Tab-separated table of C-alpha atoms and ligand atoms in Angstrom:
chain	number	residue	atom	x	y	z
A	105	MET	CA	164.550	141.208	110.702
A	106	SER	CA	162.520	143.232	113.958
A	107	GLY	CA	165.401	142.087	115.889
A	108	GLY	CA	167.404	145.226	116.058
A	109	MET	CA	168.505	147.562	118.756
A	110	ALA	CA	165.862	147.958	121.515
A	111	SER	CA	164.505	151.442	121.521
A	112	SER	CA	162.453	153.714	123.582
A	113	PHE	CA	160.019	157.000	122.648
A	114	LEU	CA	160.706	159.239	125.590
A	115	MET	CA	157.568	161.760	125.271
A	116	ALA	CA	157.417	165.440	126.897
A	117	PRO	CA	154.212	166.503	127.906
A	118	GLY	CA	151.829	168.661	126.048
A	119	GLY	CA	151.568	169.725	122.048
A	120	SER	CA	149.169	169.886	120.021
A	121	LEU	CA	149.037	168.513	116.123
A	122	THR	CA	148.775	170.841	113.318
A	123	GLY	CA	149.668	170.794	109.481
A	124	ARG	CA	149.368	168.661	106.700
A	125	LEU	CA	151.157	164.954	106.381
A	126	ARG	CA	150.944	161.574	104.813
A	127	VAL	CA	151.228	158.716	106.827
A	128	PRO	CA	153.249	155.606	104.910
A	129	GLY	CA	151.254	153.153	102.614
A	130	ASP	CA	148.655	150.579	103.787
A	131	LYS	CA	150.399	147.634	105.184
A	132	SER	CA	147.469	145.032	103.884
A	133	ILE	CA	147.734	146.539	100.621
A	134	SER	CA	151.199	146.607	100.358
A	135	HIS	CA	151.510	142.676	101.259
A	136	ARG	CA	149.156	141.691	98.475
A	137	ALA	CA	150.908	143.856	95.757
A	138	ILE	CA	153.847	142.121	96.170
A	139	MET	CA	151.758	138.811	96.253
A	140	LEU	CA	149.695	139.220	93.190
A	141	GLY	CA	152.173	140.927	91.096
A	142	ALA	CA	154.514	138.137	91.823
A	143	LEU	CA	151.800	135.621	90.229
A	144	ALA	CA	150.670	138.010	87.606
A	145	GLU	CA	151.649	137.635	84.245
A	146	GLY	CA	153.871	140.630	83.084
A	147	GLN	CA	154.992	143.740	85.040
A	148	THR	CA	153.401	145.315	87.892
A	149	ARG	CA	154.072	148.686	88.630
A	150	VAL	CA	153.430	149.786	92.378
A	151	SER	CA	153.521	153.416	94.087
A	152	GLY	CA	153.239	154.217	97.887
A	153	PHE	CA	154.527	151.072	98.871
A	154	LEU	CA	154.978	150.641	102.827
A	155	GLU	CA	158.918	150.177	103.177
A	156	GLY	CA	157.905	148.711	106.717
A	157	GLU	CA	159.942	145.577	108.013
A	158	ASP	CA	156.561	143.502	107.454
A	159	SER	CA	155.756	144.212	103.675
A	160	LEU	CA	159.420	144.080	103.271
A	161	ALA	CA	159.707	140.373	104.593
A	162	THR	CA	156.912	139.746	102.143
A	163	LEU	CA	159.489	141.122	99.543
A	164	ALA	CA	162.337	139.363	100.475
A	165	ALA	CA	160.137	136.249	100.355
A	166	PHE	CA	159.202	136.520	96.781
A	167	ARG	CA	162.678	137.610	95.737
A	168	ALA	CA	163.740	134.506	97.428
A	169	MET	CA	161.360	132.442	95.382
A	170	GLY	CA	162.722	133.644	92.531
A	171	VAL	CA	160.700	136.881	91.579
A	172	ARG	CA	162.706	139.941	90.295
A	173	ILE	CA	161.636	143.180	92.024
A	174	GLU	CA	163.287	146.641	91.443
A	175	GLY	CA	163.060	148.700	94.504
A	176	PRO	CA	161.337	149.701	96.702
A	177	GLU	CA	162.696	153.518	96.204
A	178	GLY	CA	160.609	155.939	97.391
A	179	GLY	CA	157.553	153.548	97.478
A	180	ASN	CA	157.852	152.566	94.276
A	181	LEU	CA	158.569	149.190	92.951
A	182	LEU	CA	158.638	147.280	89.549
A	183	ILE	CA	157.564	143.680	89.839
A	184	GLU	CA	158.356	141.024	86.944
A	185	GLY	CA	155.462	138.458	87.638
A	186	LEU	CA	156.013	134.982	87.317
A	187	GLY	CA	152.392	133.619	86.465
A	188	LEU	CA	150.608	131.902	88.738
A	189	ARG	CA	152.731	128.660	88.224
A	190	GLY	CA	156.050	130.493	88.221
A	191	LEU	CA	157.680	130.521	91.872
A	192	LYS	CA	160.621	128.609	92.573
A	193	ALA	CA	161.817	126.734	95.684
A	194	PRO	CA	163.421	129.085	98.068
A	195	ALA	CA	167.125	127.850	99.344
A	196	GLY	CA	165.923	127.954	103.079
A	197	PRO	CA	163.204	128.854	105.480
A	198	LEU	CA	161.266	132.096	104.693
A	199	ASP	CA	161.773	134.519	107.338
A	200	LEU	CA	158.762	136.689	107.911
A	201	GLY	CA	159.985	138.178	111.031
A	202	ASN	CA	156.902	140.151	113.170
A	203	SER	CA	154.290	139.760	109.985
A	204	GLY	CA	151.267	137.400	110.632
A	205	THR	CA	149.850	138.649	107.365
A	206	SER	CA	152.436	137.841	105.859
A	207	MET	CA	152.671	134.280	107.069
A	208	ARG	CA	148.789	133.252	106.873
A	209	LEU	CA	148.621	134.690	103.515
A	210	LEU	CA	151.587	133.230	102.278
A	211	CYS	CA	150.769	129.829	103.941
A	212	GLY	CA	147.407	129.509	101.480
A	213	LEU	CA	149.455	130.809	98.141
A	214	LEU	CA	152.215	128.134	98.797
A	215	ALA	CA	150.096	125.248	100.166
A	216	GLY	CA	149.332	123.994	96.428
A	217	GLN	CA	153.019	124.713	95.017
A	218	GLY	CA	155.464	121.893	93.758
A	219	PHE	CA	158.096	122.611	96.135
A	220	ALA	CA	158.596	122.261	99.953
A	221	VAL	CA	158.584	125.355	102.201
A	222	THR	CA	159.286	126.252	105.797
A	223	LEU	CA	157.719	129.437	107.261
A	224	VAL	CA	159.410	131.075	110.076
A	225	GLY	CA	158.945	134.009	112.257
A	226	ASP	CA	160.141	135.935	115.025
A	227	ALA	CA	159.250	134.937	119.032
A	228	SER	CA	155.710	137.436	118.610
A	229	LEU	CA	155.041	135.314	115.448
A	230	THR	CA	155.854	132.283	116.743
A	231	ARG	CA	153.177	132.481	119.559
A	232	ARG	CA	150.796	133.280	116.994
A	233	PRO	CA	147.669	130.643	116.122
A	234	MET	CA	147.945	129.485	112.863
A	235	ARG	CA	145.617	126.348	112.778
A	236	ARG	CA	143.050	128.774	111.682
A	237	VAL	CA	144.598	128.687	108.510
A	238	THR	CA	146.572	125.286	108.314
A	239	ALA	CA	142.927	123.392	109.427
A	240	PRO	CA	140.950	124.949	106.353
A	241	LEU	CA	143.801	124.238	104.121
A	242	ALA	CA	143.810	120.987	105.118
A	243	LEU	CA	140.506	120.360	104.271
A	244	MET	CA	141.572	121.486	100.494
A	245	GLY	CA	144.382	118.728	100.661
A	246	ALA	CA	147.372	120.676	101.643
A	247	ARG	CA	149.903	119.241	104.049
A	248	ILE	CA	151.356	121.497	106.395
A	249	ALA	CA	152.937	120.565	109.786
A	250	THR	CA	152.923	123.314	112.660
A	251	SER	CA	154.606	123.069	116.145
A	252	PRO	CA	152.484	120.967	118.723
A	253	ALA	CA	150.905	124.027	119.792
A	254	GLY	CA	149.661	124.706	116.299
A	255	THR	CA	152.236	127.515	115.906
A	256	ALA	CA	155.480	128.150	113.160
A	257	PRO	CA	157.498	126.905	111.781
A	258	LEU	CA	155.026	126.136	109.273
A	259	ARG	CA	156.590	123.430	107.244
A	260	ILE	CA	154.873	122.968	103.932
A	261	GLN	CA	154.927	119.735	101.527
A	262	ALA	CA	155.288	119.965	98.208
A	263	GLY	CA	153.040	118.887	95.371
A	264	ALA	CA	149.780	118.717	97.132
A	265	ARG	CA	146.707	118.712	95.040
A	266	LEU	CA	144.057	121.128	96.169
A	267	GLN	CA	140.542	120.979	95.879
A	268	GLY	CA	138.310	124.155	96.323
A	269	ILE	CA	135.923	124.135	99.565
A	270	ASP	CA	133.034	125.995	100.588
A	271	TYR	CA	134.426	127.262	104.310
A	272	ALA	CA	132.634	129.379	106.660
A	273	LEU	CA	135.094	131.043	108.731
A	274	PRO	CA	134.857	130.381	112.213
A	275	VAL	CA	136.573	133.864	113.339
A	276	ALA	CA	136.235	137.141	111.446
A	277	SER	CA	139.807	137.292	110.030
A	278	ALA	CA	140.742	138.836	106.614
A	279	GLN	CA	144.031	137.043	107.067
A	280	VAL	CA	141.967	133.535	106.955
A	281	LYS	CA	139.903	134.375	104.097
A	282	SER	CA	142.808	135.549	101.915
A	283	SER	CA	144.792	132.360	102.697
A	284	VAL	CA	142.020	130.257	101.838
A	285	LEU	CA	141.639	132.209	98.931
A	286	LEU	CA	144.971	132.647	97.825
A	287	ALA	CA	145.020	128.723	97.760
A	288	GLY	CA	142.134	128.469	95.827
A	289	LEU	CA	143.851	130.048	92.850
A	290	PHE	CA	145.677	126.665	92.637
A	291	ALA	CA	142.628	124.612	93.569
A	292	GLN	CA	140.385	122.419	91.478
A	293	GLY	CA	136.915	123.789	91.145
A	294	HIS	CA	135.591	126.515	93.236
A	295	THR	CA	136.668	127.947	96.383
A	296	CYS	CA	134.386	129.994	98.526
A	297	VAL	CA	134.641	131.461	101.924
A	298	THR	CA	131.862	132.555	104.206
A	299	GLU	CA	132.540	135.339	106.735
A	300	PRO	CA	130.557	136.094	110.122
A	301	ALA	CA	130.996	139.749	109.710
A	302	PRO	CA	132.601	141.868	107.175
A	303	THR	CA	136.546	142.290	107.209
A	304	ARG	CA	139.194	143.792	104.839
A	305	ASP	CA	138.351	143.097	101.336
A	306	HIS	CA	141.397	143.786	99.822
A	307	THR	CA	142.486	140.529	98.739
A	308	GLU	CA	139.067	140.444	96.677
A	309	ARG	CA	139.289	144.013	94.958
A	310	MET	CA	142.861	143.395	94.225
A	311	LEU	CA	142.436	139.722	92.516
A	312	ALA	CA	139.514	141.949	90.236
A	313	GLY	CA	141.988	144.429	89.470
A	314	PHE	CA	144.222	141.942	88.384
A	315	GLY	CA	141.549	140.186	85.948
A	316	TYR	CA	140.767	137.578	88.196
A	317	VAL	CA	137.003	136.883	88.422
A	318	VAL	CA	135.847	136.736	91.695
A	319	GLN	CA	132.104	136.527	92.935
A	320	ARG	CA	130.778	138.210	95.882
A	321	GLN	CA	127.160	137.498	97.056
A	322	GLY	CA	126.159	138.447	100.406
A	323	ALA	CA	128.604	137.099	103.097
A	324	THR	CA	130.294	134.762	100.449
A	325	VAL	CA	133.312	135.341	98.283
A	326	CYS	CA	134.071	132.623	95.427
A	327	LEU	CA	136.598	131.957	92.935
A	328	GLU	CA	137.451	129.400	90.196
A	329	GLY	CA	141.126	127.977	90.437
A	330	GLY	CA	143.806	127.945	87.573
A	331	GLY	CA	143.021	131.368	85.980
A	332	ARG	CA	145.138	134.190	85.253
A	333	LEU	CA	146.270	137.445	86.677
A	334	VAL	CA	147.820	140.607	84.527
A	335	GLY	CA	150.347	143.046	85.537
A	336	ARG	CA	149.201	146.411	86.124
A	337	ALA	CA	149.893	149.527	87.606
A	338	LEU	CA	148.995	149.921	91.095
A	339	GLU	CA	148.790	152.578	93.796
A	340	VAL	CA	148.942	152.215	97.527
A	341	PRO	CA	146.787	154.649	99.912
A	342	ALA	CA	148.259	156.152	103.113
A	343	ASP	CA	147.374	153.519	106.060
A	344	ILE	CA	144.106	154.210	107.780
A	345	SER	CA	145.599	152.055	110.713
A	346	SER	CA	148.475	154.316	110.768
A	347	ALA	CA	146.461	157.479	110.319
A	348	ALA	CA	144.332	156.210	113.733
A	349	PHE	CA	147.119	157.388	115.980
A	350	VAL	CA	147.444	160.596	114.536
A	351	LEU	CA	143.417	160.835	114.545
A	352	VAL	CA	143.336	160.136	117.701
A	353	GLY	CA	146.125	162.611	118.828
A	354	ALA	CA	145.007	165.378	117.211
A	355	SER	CA	141.515	165.075	119.122
A	356	ILE	CA	142.518	164.993	122.614
A	357	ALA	CA	145.266	167.483	121.676
A	358	PRO	CA	143.767	170.914	122.724
A	359	GLY	CA	144.553	173.430	119.983
A	360	SER	CA	145.337	170.817	117.231
A	361	ASP	CA	143.932	171.228	113.457
A	362	LEU	CA	145.610	168.494	111.337
A	363	THR	CA	145.065	167.289	107.520
A	364	LEU	CA	145.726	163.532	106.537
A	365	GLU	CA	146.217	163.122	103.120
A	366	HIS	CA	145.451	160.200	100.568
A	367	VAL	CA	144.231	158.091	103.615
A	368	GLY	CA	142.692	154.650	102.306
A	369	MET	CA	138.607	154.845	103.110
A	370	ASN	CA	137.741	151.325	102.217
A	371	PRO	CA	134.317	150.684	104.166
A	372	THR	CA	135.805	147.395	105.684
A	373	ARG	CA	138.519	149.544	107.537
A	374	VAL	CA	136.833	153.044	108.620
A	375	GLY	CA	135.585	151.749	111.972
A	376	VAL	CA	137.991	154.112	113.843
A	377	ILE	CA	136.722	156.805	112.240
A	378	ASN	CA	133.081	155.635	113.002
A	379	ILE	CA	134.006	155.019	116.467
A	380	LEU	CA	135.746	158.516	117.293
A	381	ARG	CA	132.731	160.341	115.723
A	382	ALA	CA	130.526	158.408	117.940
A	383	MET	CA	132.948	159.505	121.119
A	384	GLY	CA	132.634	163.275	119.675
A	385	ALA	CA	135.677	163.334	117.409
A	386	ASP	CA	135.422	166.330	114.869
A	387	ILE	CA	136.532	164.284	111.550
A	388	GLN	CA	136.068	165.635	108.439
A	389	VAL	CA	136.104	163.460	105.236
A	390	LEU	CA	137.461	165.450	102.417
A	391	ASN	CA	138.132	165.195	98.681
A	392	PRO	CA	137.107	161.410	98.608
A	393	ARG	CA	138.276	159.890	95.383
A	394	ASP	CA	139.220	156.239	94.023
A	395	ALA	CA	142.833	155.093	93.747
A	396	GLY	CA	143.108	152.180	91.736
A	397	GLY	CA	139.917	150.330	93.250
A	398	GLU	CA	140.604	151.788	96.600
A	399	PRO	CA	138.550	154.862	97.990
A	400	VAL	CA	140.406	157.192	99.565
A	401	ALA	CA	140.281	160.547	100.893
A	402	ASP	CA	141.686	163.241	103.006
A	403	LEU	CA	141.065	164.083	106.752
A	404	ARG	CA	140.552	166.823	108.519
A	405	VAL	CA	140.736	166.369	112.339
A	406	ARG	CA	140.452	169.279	114.982
A	407	ALA	CA	140.249	168.758	119.043
A	408	ALA	CA	137.361	167.853	120.413
A	409	PRO	CA	135.967	166.777	123.776
A	410	LEU	CA	135.225	163.130	123.868
A	411	ARG	CA	133.211	161.316	125.485
A	412	GLY	CA	133.107	157.224	126.324
A	413	ILE	CA	130.832	155.133	124.360
A	414	ARG	CA	129.713	151.626	124.644
A	415	ILE	CA	131.384	150.567	121.139
A	416	PRO	CA	129.094	148.595	119.078
A	417	GLU	CA	130.031	145.223	118.367
A	418	ASP	CA	129.589	145.582	114.395
A	419	GLN	CA	132.408	148.237	114.423
A	420	VAL	CA	135.239	145.615	116.413
A	421	PRO	CA	136.145	143.573	112.848
A	422	LEU	CA	136.121	147.365	111.207
A	423	ALA	CA	138.497	148.702	113.483
A	424	ILE	CA	140.336	145.626	114.374
A	425	ASP	CA	143.930	147.058	114.435
A	426	GLU	CA	142.939	150.477	115.972
A	427	PHE	CA	142.050	149.429	119.448
A	428	PRO	CA	145.324	150.481	121.431
A	429	ALA	CA	144.989	153.934	119.555
A	430	LEU	CA	141.201	154.093	120.680
A	431	PHE	CA	142.122	152.695	123.984
A	432	ILE	CA	143.948	156.132	124.365
A	433	ALA	CA	140.893	158.272	123.142
A	434	ALA	CA	138.916	156.391	125.978
A	435	ALA	CA	141.459	157.253	128.360
A	436	CYS	CA	141.200	160.719	127.498
A	437	ALA	CA	137.428	161.121	127.376
A	438	GLU	CA	134.430	161.864	129.724
A	439	GLY	CA	133.122	159.041	131.118
A	440	GLU	CA	133.507	155.112	130.913
A	441	THR	CA	134.207	153.112	127.793
A	442	LEU	CA	133.198	149.483	127.045
A	443	LEU	CA	134.321	147.336	124.377
A	444	THR	CA	133.324	144.040	124.036
A	445	GLY	CA	133.196	141.436	121.195
A	446	ALA	CA	136.993	142.110	120.775
A	447	GLU	CA	138.591	138.381	122.130
A	448	GLU	CA	140.881	138.519	119.058
A	449	LEU	CA	142.664	141.686	120.498
A	450	ARG	CA	144.449	138.783	122.343
A	451	VAL	CA	146.241	136.939	119.853
A	452	LYS	CA	147.594	139.917	117.923
A	453	GLU	CA	151.525	141.007	117.906
A	454	SER	CA	150.577	140.899	121.778
A	455	ASP	CA	147.882	140.326	123.794
A	456	ARG	CA	146.478	143.763	123.448
A	457	ILE	CA	144.216	144.030	126.045
A	458	GLN	CA	146.547	143.179	128.686
A	459	VAL	CA	149.254	145.098	127.518
A	460	MET	CA	147.144	148.014	127.274
A	461	ALA	CA	145.562	147.580	130.179
A	462	ASP	CA	148.949	147.185	132.232
A	463	GLY	CA	150.123	150.594	130.237
A	464	LEU	CA	146.942	152.282	131.110
A	465	ALA	CA	146.960	151.008	134.826
A	466	ALA	CA	150.563	152.610	134.613
A	467	LEU	CA	149.514	156.265	133.741
A	468	GLY	CA	146.846	156.160	136.672
A	469	ILE	CA	143.796	155.204	134.243
A	470	ALA	CA	141.405	153.215	135.918
A	471	ASN	CA	140.524	150.105	133.522
A	472	GLU	CA	139.083	146.533	133.529
A	473	PRO	CA	140.213	144.095	131.181
A	474	ARG	CA	137.801	141.375	130.161
A	475	PRO	CA	137.975	138.256	128.207
A	476	ASP	CA	136.827	139.743	125.194
A	477	GLY	CA	137.271	143.489	125.643
A	478	ILE	CA	137.902	146.359	128.256
A	479	ARG	CA	136.334	148.656	130.595
A	480	ILE	CA	138.199	152.244	130.503
A	481	GLN	CA	137.481	155.022	133.125
A	482	GLY	CA	138.452	158.131	131.248
A	483	GLY	CA	140.802	160.596	133.568
A	484	ARG	CA	144.138	162.425	132.730
A	485	PRO	CA	147.262	160.443	132.305
A	486	HIS	CA	150.112	161.010	134.706
A	487	ALA	CA	153.607	160.481	134.045
A	488	GLY	CA	154.956	156.607	133.689
A	489	ARG	CA	156.879	154.031	131.900
A	490	ILE	CA	155.363	151.661	129.496
A	491	ASP	CA	156.444	148.197	128.098
A	492	SER	CA	155.129	148.157	125.052
A	493	GLN	CA	156.123	144.361	124.697
A	494	GLY	CA	157.500	144.866	121.196
A	495	ASP	CA	153.831	145.664	119.851
A	496	HIS	CA	154.377	148.129	117.456
A	497	ARG	CA	150.729	149.708	117.761
A	498	VAL	CA	151.062	149.831	121.559
A	499	ALA	CA	154.235	151.909	121.499
A	500	MET	CA	152.684	154.245	118.915
A	501	ALA	CA	148.930	154.415	120.641
A	502	PHE	CA	150.956	155.506	123.948
A	503	ALA	CA	152.792	158.120	122.384
A	504	MET	CA	149.270	159.859	121.838
A	505	ALA	CA	148.756	160.114	125.525
A	506	ALA	CA	151.644	162.268	125.676
A	507	PRO	CA	149.613	165.574	125.064
A	508	ARG	CA	147.262	165.153	127.893
A	509	ALA	CA	149.675	164.000	130.483
A	510	SER	CA	150.577	165.662	133.838
A	511	GLY	CA	154.085	164.557	133.220
A	512	PRO	CA	156.730	162.617	131.161
A	513	ILE	CA	156.151	159.154	129.614
A	514	GLU	CA	158.603	156.266	128.630
A	515	ILE	CA	157.695	153.952	126.343
A	516	ARG	CA	160.152	150.710	125.908
A	517	ASP	CA	160.596	148.324	123.364
A	518	CYS	CA	159.676	150.213	120.353
A	519	ALA	CA	161.665	148.979	117.830
A	520	ASN	CA	159.001	146.921	116.138
A	521	VAL	CA	157.199	150.467	115.269
A	522	ARG	CA	159.358	150.031	111.774
A	523	THR	CA	157.497	147.014	111.162
A	524	SER	CA	154.649	149.096	110.267
A	525	PHE	CA	155.367	153.021	110.577
A	526	PRO	CA	158.728	153.813	109.297
A	527	GLY	CA	159.508	157.461	110.301
A	528	PHE	CA	156.894	157.861	113.026
A	529	THR	CA	158.982	159.637	115.215
A	530	ARG	CA	159.717	162.473	112.734
A	531	LEU	CA	156.517	162.477	111.716
A	532	ALA	CA	155.070	162.872	115.353
A	533	GLY	CA	157.523	165.237	115.770
A	534	ALA	CA	156.938	167.347	112.810
A	535	ALA	CA	153.170	167.143	113.597
A	536	GLY	CA	154.043	168.507	117.236
A	537	LEU	CA	154.758	166.134	119.550
A	538	ALA	CA	157.850	166.295	121.710
A	539	ILE	CA	159.159	162.615	121.259
A	540	GLU	CA	162.600	161.580	121.410
A	541	GLU	CA	163.653	158.159	120.396
A	542	VAL	CA	166.714	156.767	122.248
A	543	GLU	CA	168.439	153.389	122.109
A	544	SER	CA	168.606	151.387	125.307
B	266	S3P	C1	145.062	141.924	108.243
B	266	S3P	C2	143.906	141.607	108.716
B	266	S3P	C3	143.603	141.874	110.485
B	266	S3P	C4	144.705	142.457	110.799
B	266	S3P	C5	146.026	142.593	110.401
B	266	S3P	C6	146.391	142.865	108.723
B	266	S3P	C7	145.221	141.929	106.549
B	266	S3P	O1	144.278	140.309	110.589
B	266	S3P	O2	144.634	142.444	112.203
B	266	S3P	O3	147.041	143.589	111.175
B	266	S3P	O4	145.991	142.289	106.013
B	266	S3P	O5	144.367	140.816	106.238
B	266	S3P	P1	142.917	139.257	110.876
B	266	S3P	O6	142.484	139.221	109.798
B	266	S3P	O7	143.271	138.161	111.602
B	266	S3P	O8	141.938	139.878	112.270
């Protein structure tokens, strides 16, 4: 899956980002399209699907459980839904590669099936905390074994009779919320989840789009088990988390003027735009419209002088995947940027606070990591070598520093960029960055 050849990005300094482009489909929505399409009755046609390794891992898992899926071809898929009770036992463990979303959401979706199943992943995924999902699922009656450290492999036992629960999330996590709600589809009675702060709501929106009744009251979402989902056509918008790299690159590269097409603008995902604008970025939202229950727009971004800010904590869950990119914006801003309340960054595909801090230091950018964030002193990155630690978003973030760097930047361990942004080097090159990918 993500264990292909190691590769590095070689970035020459300078360049600007111009033109019009569309980044690949939203990863969160792509995962959910497969999951809900598989559980629906009838066919689901998907366009704009992300053909990245993470969402393809979800697709392969459902094929292994007997779901017929045609494609993907040019982002198009046809899923033959099996209904809520139609999944079959896979022949072996489901390998979810690098994908935390696949593992956590599937854990909930599979907790109440009539068959046993084991979920495994790569080295990074096997380090990530899973008790945050297995604990509430156990409260519902699921029997799931983890490693002693609370990590994968996850061994889900067959035949658990799930009961709905009323669960207050201890961390603001859409993955945990979604895992519990997906288990709730198979539970007796009501399942309710209350979140401490708003997190992405694609699961709730998409369930409603498939005709499932979901009720929201304030911070609480509820559904009742045993309903039905009806197949539909579904259009996946471009991923704002992938667009984020380009928004940062174009903001800091002098002379940039670029338009990103059809970007998902779900209000639970737009923290990166709010934060960049607060730093002085010039981002225009054009032609806002609806794409099957998700708001989308085109984004025009032009280079602008950025200034450091104190990032409001209420924006953290709304920009949780965009901090590697935002740290590069901070590194090229005037003055200091302070991030707090973001300890979750330490348990992403890598420890994103430490890995970014090390990379920024390698480029001569003064910074001070903290348990829950970082302080970054803006300046001019110099030449250097970065170890991305196999984290796709760290690799792409540092690629965006090149236009402002005083010398070449080498970024190592970039193969996992394919998990979320296939075609990144081609697209970044076409937009104006001098990027070369070499096998190493
Ligand atoms: C995701 C939720 C976020 C995010 C991840 C995708 C999802 O994780 O970081 O990349 O699709 O639900 P948490 O919910 O754990 O913060």
